[in-house]
Amino acid sequence: MAPVIAVDLDEVLGDFVSPLCSFHNEKYGTRLKRADFFSYRFCEVWGGNDVQATEKVHDFFKTPYFKNQPVIPGAQEALPKLRGLGFELVVVTSRQFKIAQDTRMWLEHNFPKGTFKDVAFGNHWGLEGHKVTKKELCQKLGASLLIDDSLSYIQEVSQCGIKGLLFDLDGKYPWNKTSELPVGVTRVHSWDQVVDRVQGI
């Protein structure tokens, strides 16, 4: 069997925060930018509580800002290289079940058919339905490596022996800064670095 790499979606394959800022700025008169997101718990960035933040994000899901989410630079070029190295790719996202169809459509629009063997949803901020951890998703799919921008998810999977690449585009993701990384985890600043690191595994 081919080794499996699990790939996060938001901030790894697609830029979620930038269009979210555009939506929020237009609707609420703010001036948010990516650099303001010291946390990926959005209520800590723009105020309110988790329930209110989740409702705002669900409003965002209904807009063209979300549906036209840009691709992270380098992702479209790097994924075929990883497949060429003999790896199978699966998308492992904390996204809600509610937007599963929109998510699959976005992936199909931006990446060639067959790029991903599977797409798995954690439903972490879903308003209903059960939630599944990234660790559980990765174990179920047999992943030996997770590429993710979330330090907490990387730490979670590292506890069960899954290696991690902490994605930090151009070193400008303030929400995943830390002075220490778990054993088996490497910070990467681009998709070119991802390919280089995977080649060395």
mmCIF file of C-alpha atoms in Angstrom:
data_model
loop_
_atom_site.group_PDB
_atom_site.id
_atom_site.type_symbol
_atom_site.label_atom_id
_atom_site.label_comp_id
_atom_site.label_asym_id
_atom_site.label_seq_id
_atom_site.Cartn_x
_atom_site.Cartn_y
_atom_site.Cartn_z
ATOM 1 C CA MET A 1 0.000 0.000 0.000
ATOM 2 C CA ALA A 2 1.136 3.534 -0.746
ATOM 3 C CA PRO A 3 1.911 5.725 2.278
ATOM 4 C CA VAL A 4 -0.799 8.291 3.026
ATOM 5 C CA ILE A 5 -0.340 12.020 3.596
ATOM 6 C CA ALA A 6 -3.222 13.891 5.244
ATOM 7 C CA VAL A 7 -3.575 17.482 4.064
ATOM 8 C CA ASP A 8 -5.553 20.164 5.873
ATOM 9 C CA LEU A 9 -7.654 22.478 3.717
ATOM 10 C CA ASP A 10 -7.997 25.965 5.192
ATOM 11 C CA GLU A 11 -4.720 27.942 5.144
ATOM 12 C CA VAL A 12 -2.929 24.932 3.594
ATOM 13 C CA LEU A 13 -4.800 24.303 0.334
ATOM 14 C CA GLY A 14 -7.070 27.350 0.392
ATOM 15 C CA ASP A 15 -6.860 30.825 1.914
ATOM 16 C CA PHE A 16 -9.795 31.004 4.342
ATOM 17 C CA VAL A 17 -8.806 33.937 6.545
ATOM 18 C CA SER A 18 -8.326 36.572 3.824
ATOM 19 C CA PRO A 19 -11.835 36.265 2.320
ATOM 20 C CA LEU A 20 -13.255 35.965 5.843
ATOM 21 C CA CYS A 21 -11.629 39.329 6.634
ATOM 22 C CA SER A 22 -13.133 40.849 3.479
ATOM 23 C CA PHE A 23 -16.582 39.550 4.436
ATOM 24 C CA HIS A 24 -16.295 40.757 8.036
ATOM 25 C CA ASN A 25 -14.938 44.165 7.056
ATOM 26 C CA GLU A 26 -17.753 44.734 4.577
ATOM 27 C CA LYS A 27 -20.540 43.586 6.892
ATOM 28 C CA TYR A 28 -19.311 44.956 10.219
ATOM 29 C CA GLY A 29 -17.157 47.926 9.207
ATOM 30 C CA THR A 30 -13.946 46.468 10.616
ATOM 31 C CA ARG A 31 -10.420 46.584 9.187
ATOM 32 C CA LEU A 32 -9.310 43.042 9.896
ATOM 33 C CA LYS A 33 -6.360 41.486 8.099
ATOM 34 C CA ARG A 34 -4.626 38.120 8.342
ATOM 35 C CA ALA A 35 -1.919 39.527 10.631
ATOM 36 C CA ASP A 36 -4.603 40.221 13.271
ATOM 37 C CA PHE A 37 -5.415 36.525 13.695
ATOM 38 C CA PHE A 38 -3.159 35.656 16.619
ATOM 39 C CA SER A 39 -5.708 32.912 17.347
ATOM 40 C CA TYR A 40 -7.836 30.682 15.123
ATOM 41 C CA ARG A 41 -10.582 30.935 17.740
ATOM 42 C CA PHE A 42 -12.203 33.829 15.946
ATOM 43 C CA CYS A 43 -14.044 35.374 18.906
ATOM 44 C CA GLU A 44 -10.620 36.125 20.399
ATOM 45 C CA VAL A 45 -9.857 38.222 17.317
ATOM 46 C CA TRP A 46 -13.073 40.165 16.695
ATOM 47 C CA GLY A 47 -14.834 39.852 20.070
ATOM 48 C CA GLY A 48 -18.008 38.193 21.280
ATOM 49 C CA ASN A 49 -18.205 34.499 22.114
ATOM 50 C CA ASP A 50 -17.811 31.182 20.297
ATOM 51 C CA VAL A 51 -21.508 30.898 19.447
ATOM 52 C CA GLN A 52 -21.581 34.375 17.899
ATOM 53 C CA ALA A 53 -18.359 33.704 16.000
ATOM 54 C CA THR A 54 -19.742 30.435 14.642
ATOM 55 C CA GLU A 55 -22.899 32.210 13.475
ATOM 56 C CA LYS A 56 -20.795 34.830 11.675
ATOM 57 C CA VAL A 57 -18.767 32.139 9.938
ATOM 58 C CA HIS A 58 -21.942 30.330 8.889
ATOM 59 C CA ASP A 59 -23.147 33.603 7.343
ATOM 60 C CA PHE A 60 -19.799 33.802 5.548
ATOM 61 C CA PHE A 61 -20.385 30.315 4.094
ATOM 62 C CA LYS A 62 -23.386 31.682 2.159
ATOM 63 C CA THR A 63 -21.350 34.328 0.335
ATOM 64 C CA PRO A 64 -19.177 34.421 -2.802
ATOM 65 C CA TYR A 65 -16.257 35.317 -0.527
ATOM 66 C CA PHE A 66 -16.296 31.743 0.760
ATOM 67 C CA LYS A 67 -17.215 29.997 -2.475
ATOM 68 C CA ASN A 68 -14.378 31.776 -4.341
ATOM 69 C CA GLN A 69 -11.728 31.066 -1.719
ATOM 70 C CA PRO A 70 -8.264 31.478 -3.325
ATOM 71 C CA VAL A 71 -5.824 28.583 -3.570
ATOM 72 C CA ILE A 72 -2.679 28.810 -1.435
ATOM 73 C CA PRO A 73 0.312 29.592 -3.705
ATOM 74 C CA GLY A 74 2.247 26.501 -4.740
ATOM 75 C CA ALA A 75 -0.364 23.926 -3.731
ATOM 76 C CA GLN A 76 -1.505 23.110 -7.264
ATOM 77 C CA GLU A 77 2.070 22.521 -8.386
ATOM 78 C CA ALA A 78 3.211 20.593 -5.301
ATOM 79 C CA LEU A 79 0.466 17.983 -4.971
ATOM 80 C CA PRO A 80 1.247 16.193 -8.265
ATOM 81 C CA LYS A 81 4.884 16.033 -7.150
ATOM 82 C CA LEU A 82 3.877 14.343 -3.886
ATOM 83 C CA ARG A 83 1.748 11.847 -5.796
ATOM 84 C CA GLY A 84 4.690 11.296 -8.132
ATOM 85 C CA LEU A 85 6.782 10.335 -5.113
ATOM 86 C CA GLY A 86 4.350 7.482 -4.467
ATOM 87 C CA PHE A 87 2.106 9.014 -1.809
ATOM 88 C CA GLU A 88 -1.670 8.933 -1.611
ATOM 89 C CA LEU A 89 -3.267 12.208 -0.526
ATOM 90 C CA VAL A 90 -6.351 12.663 1.641
ATOM 91 C CA VAL A 91 -7.940 15.908 2.772
ATOM 92 C CA VAL A 92 -8.540 16.022 6.515
ATOM 93 C CA THR A 93 -10.424 19.150 7.543
ATOM 94 C CA SER A 94 -12.176 20.356 10.678
ATOM 95 C CA ARG A 95 -14.863 21.864 8.448
ATOM 96 C CA GLN A 96 -18.519 21.282 9.179
ATOM 97 C CA PHE A 97 -20.579 18.549 7.538
ATOM 98 C CA LYS A 98 -22.961 21.324 6.445
ATOM 99 C CA ILE A 99 -20.471 22.623 3.880
ATOM 100 C CA ALA A 100 -19.214 19.231 2.692
ATOM 101 C CA GLN A 101 -20.753 19.633 -0.768
ATOM 102 C CA ASP A 102 -19.369 23.169 -1.230
ATOM 103 C CA THR A 103 -15.986 21.930 -0.053
ATOM 104 C CA ARG A 104 -15.889 19.022 -2.494
ATOM 105 C CA MET A 105 -16.954 21.333 -5.329
ATOM 106 C CA TRP A 106 -14.153 23.769 -4.479
ATOM 107 C CA LEU A 107 -11.591 20.951 -4.446
ATOM 108 C CA GLU A 108 -12.867 19.565 -7.760
ATOM 109 C CA HIS A 109 -12.722 23.039 -9.311
ATOM 110 C CA ASN A 110 -9.175 23.780 -8.176
ATOM 111 C CA PHE A 111 -7.425 20.391 -8.315
ATOM 112 C CA PRO A 112 -7.436 17.656 -10.982
ATOM 113 C CA LYS A 113 -9.760 14.701 -10.540
ATOM 114 C CA GLY A 114 -8.070 11.931 -8.592
ATOM 115 C CA THR A 115 -5.723 14.222 -6.665
ATOM 116 C CA PHE A 116 -7.277 13.160 -3.364
ATOM 117 C CA LYS A 117 -8.227 9.621 -2.442
ATOM 118 C CA ASP A 118 -10.672 10.839 0.201
ATOM 119 C CA VAL A 119 -12.022 13.961 1.927
ATOM 120 C CA ALA A 120 -12.810 13.670 5.643
ATOM 121 C CA PHE A 121 -14.642 16.210 7.807
ATOM 122 C CA GLY A 122 -14.259 16.748 11.551
ATOM 123 C CA ASN A 123 -17.289 19.046 12.000
ATOM 124 C CA HIS A 124 -15.432 20.822 14.821
ATOM 125 C CA TRP A 125 -17.492 24.014 14.678
ATOM 126 C CA GLY A 126 -20.708 22.462 13.424
ATOM 127 C CA LEU A 127 -23.984 23.663 14.900
ATOM 128 C CA GLU A 128 -25.209 20.061 14.914
ATOM 129 C CA GLY A 129 -23.869 16.537 14.453
ATOM 130 C CA HIS A 130 -21.003 14.671 16.085
ATOM 131 C CA LYS A 131 -17.416 15.889 16.010
ATOM 132 C CA VAL A 132 -14.383 13.821 14.980
ATOM 133 C CA THR A 133 -10.827 14.732 15.989
ATOM 134 C CA LYS A 134 -8.016 15.128 13.471
ATOM 135 C CA LYS A 135 -6.235 12.306 15.274
ATOM 136 C CA GLU A 136 -9.195 9.969 14.716
ATOM 137 C CA LEU A 137 -9.513 10.994 11.072
ATOM 138 C CA CYS A 138 -5.807 10.486 10.397
ATOM 139 C CA GLN A 139 -5.763 7.105 12.115
ATOM 140 C CA LYS A 140 -8.869 5.935 10.244
ATOM 141 C CA LEU A 141 -7.314 6.907 6.909
ATOM 142 C CA GLY A 142 -3.934 5.398 7.760
ATOM 143 C CA ALA A 143 -2.017 8.664 7.429
ATOM 144 C CA SER A 144 1.634 8.694 8.439
ATOM 145 C CA LEU A 145 2.024 12.472 7.965
ATOM 146 C CA LEU A 146 -0.250 15.486 8.517
ATOM 147 C CA ILE A 147 0.282 18.847 6.824
ATOM 148 C CA ASP A 148 -1.642 21.421 8.871
ATOM 149 C CA ASP A 149 -1.447 25.057 9.939
ATOM 150 C CA SER A 150 -2.868 24.324 13.397
ATOM 151 C CA LEU A 151 -0.291 23.701 16.095
ATOM 152 C CA SER A 152 -2.881 22.017 18.331
ATOM 153 C CA TYR A 153 -3.859 19.507 15.632
ATOM 154 C CA ILE A 154 -0.210 18.785 14.859
ATOM 155 C CA GLN A 155 0.443 18.208 18.578
ATOM 156 C CA GLU A 156 -2.633 15.979 18.798
ATOM 157 C CA VAL A 157 -1.574 13.624 16.004
ATOM 158 C CA SER A 158 2.084 13.594 17.087
ATOM 159 C CA GLN A 159 1.002 11.855 20.306
ATOM 160 C CA CYS A 160 0.083 8.759 18.298
ATOM 161 C CA GLY A 161 3.238 8.708 16.199
ATOM 162 C CA ILE A 162 2.009 10.619 13.154
ATOM 163 C CA LYS A 163 4.610 13.046 11.835
ATOM 164 C CA GLY A 164 3.659 16.634 11.115
ATOM 165 C CA LEU A 165 4.550 19.525 8.869
ATOM 166 C CA LEU A 166 3.340 22.767 10.466
ATOM 167 C CA PHE A 167 2.371 24.955 7.509
ATOM 168 C CA ASP A 168 3.197 28.639 8.066
ATOM 169 C CA LEU A 169 3.003 30.411 4.687
ATOM 170 C CA ASP A 170 5.957 32.803 4.347
ATOM 171 C CA GLY A 171 6.220 32.732 8.154
ATOM 172 C CA LYS A 172 3.086 34.910 8.378
ATOM 173 C CA TYR A 173 0.579 32.752 10.249
ATOM 174 C CA PRO A 174 0.492 34.391 13.712
ATOM 175 C CA TRP A 175 -1.864 31.759 15.150
ATOM 176 C CA ASN A 176 0.705 28.941 15.034
ATOM 177 C CA LYS A 177 3.785 30.597 16.475
ATOM 178 C CA THR A 178 5.666 28.648 19.156
ATOM 179 C CA SER A 179 9.225 28.339 20.395
ATOM 180 C CA GLU A 180 9.103 24.535 20.559
ATOM 181 C CA LEU A 181 7.676 21.872 18.269
ATOM 182 C CA PRO A 182 6.933 18.237 19.140
ATOM 183 C CA VAL A 183 9.375 15.531 18.094
ATOM 184 C CA GLY A 184 8.747 14.583 14.471
ATOM 185 C CA VAL A 185 7.252 17.981 13.571
ATOM 186 C CA THR A 186 8.842 20.526 11.226
ATOM 187 C CA ARG A 187 7.704 24.050 10.371
ATOM 188 C CA VAL A 188 7.456 24.789 6.638
ATOM 189 C CA HIS A 189 6.944 28.172 4.987
ATOM 190 C CA SER A 190 5.903 27.106 1.487
ATOM 191 C CA TRP A 191 4.709 24.193 -0.600
ATOM 192 C CA ASP A 192 8.190 23.911 -2.105
ATOM 193 C CA GLN A 193 9.485 23.248 1.406
ATOM 194 C CA VAL A 194 6.750 20.644 1.900
ATOM 195 C CA VAL A 195 7.956 18.733 -1.154
ATOM 196 C CA ASP A 196 11.583 18.988 -0.009
ATOM 197 C CA ARG A 197 10.716 17.670 3.462
ATOM 198 C CA VAL A 198 8.589 14.827 2.142
ATOM 199 C CA GLN A 199 11.393 13.763 -0.186
ATOM 200 C CA GLY A 200 13.608 13.462 2.881
ATOM 201 C CA ILE A 201 11.213 11.206 4.787
#
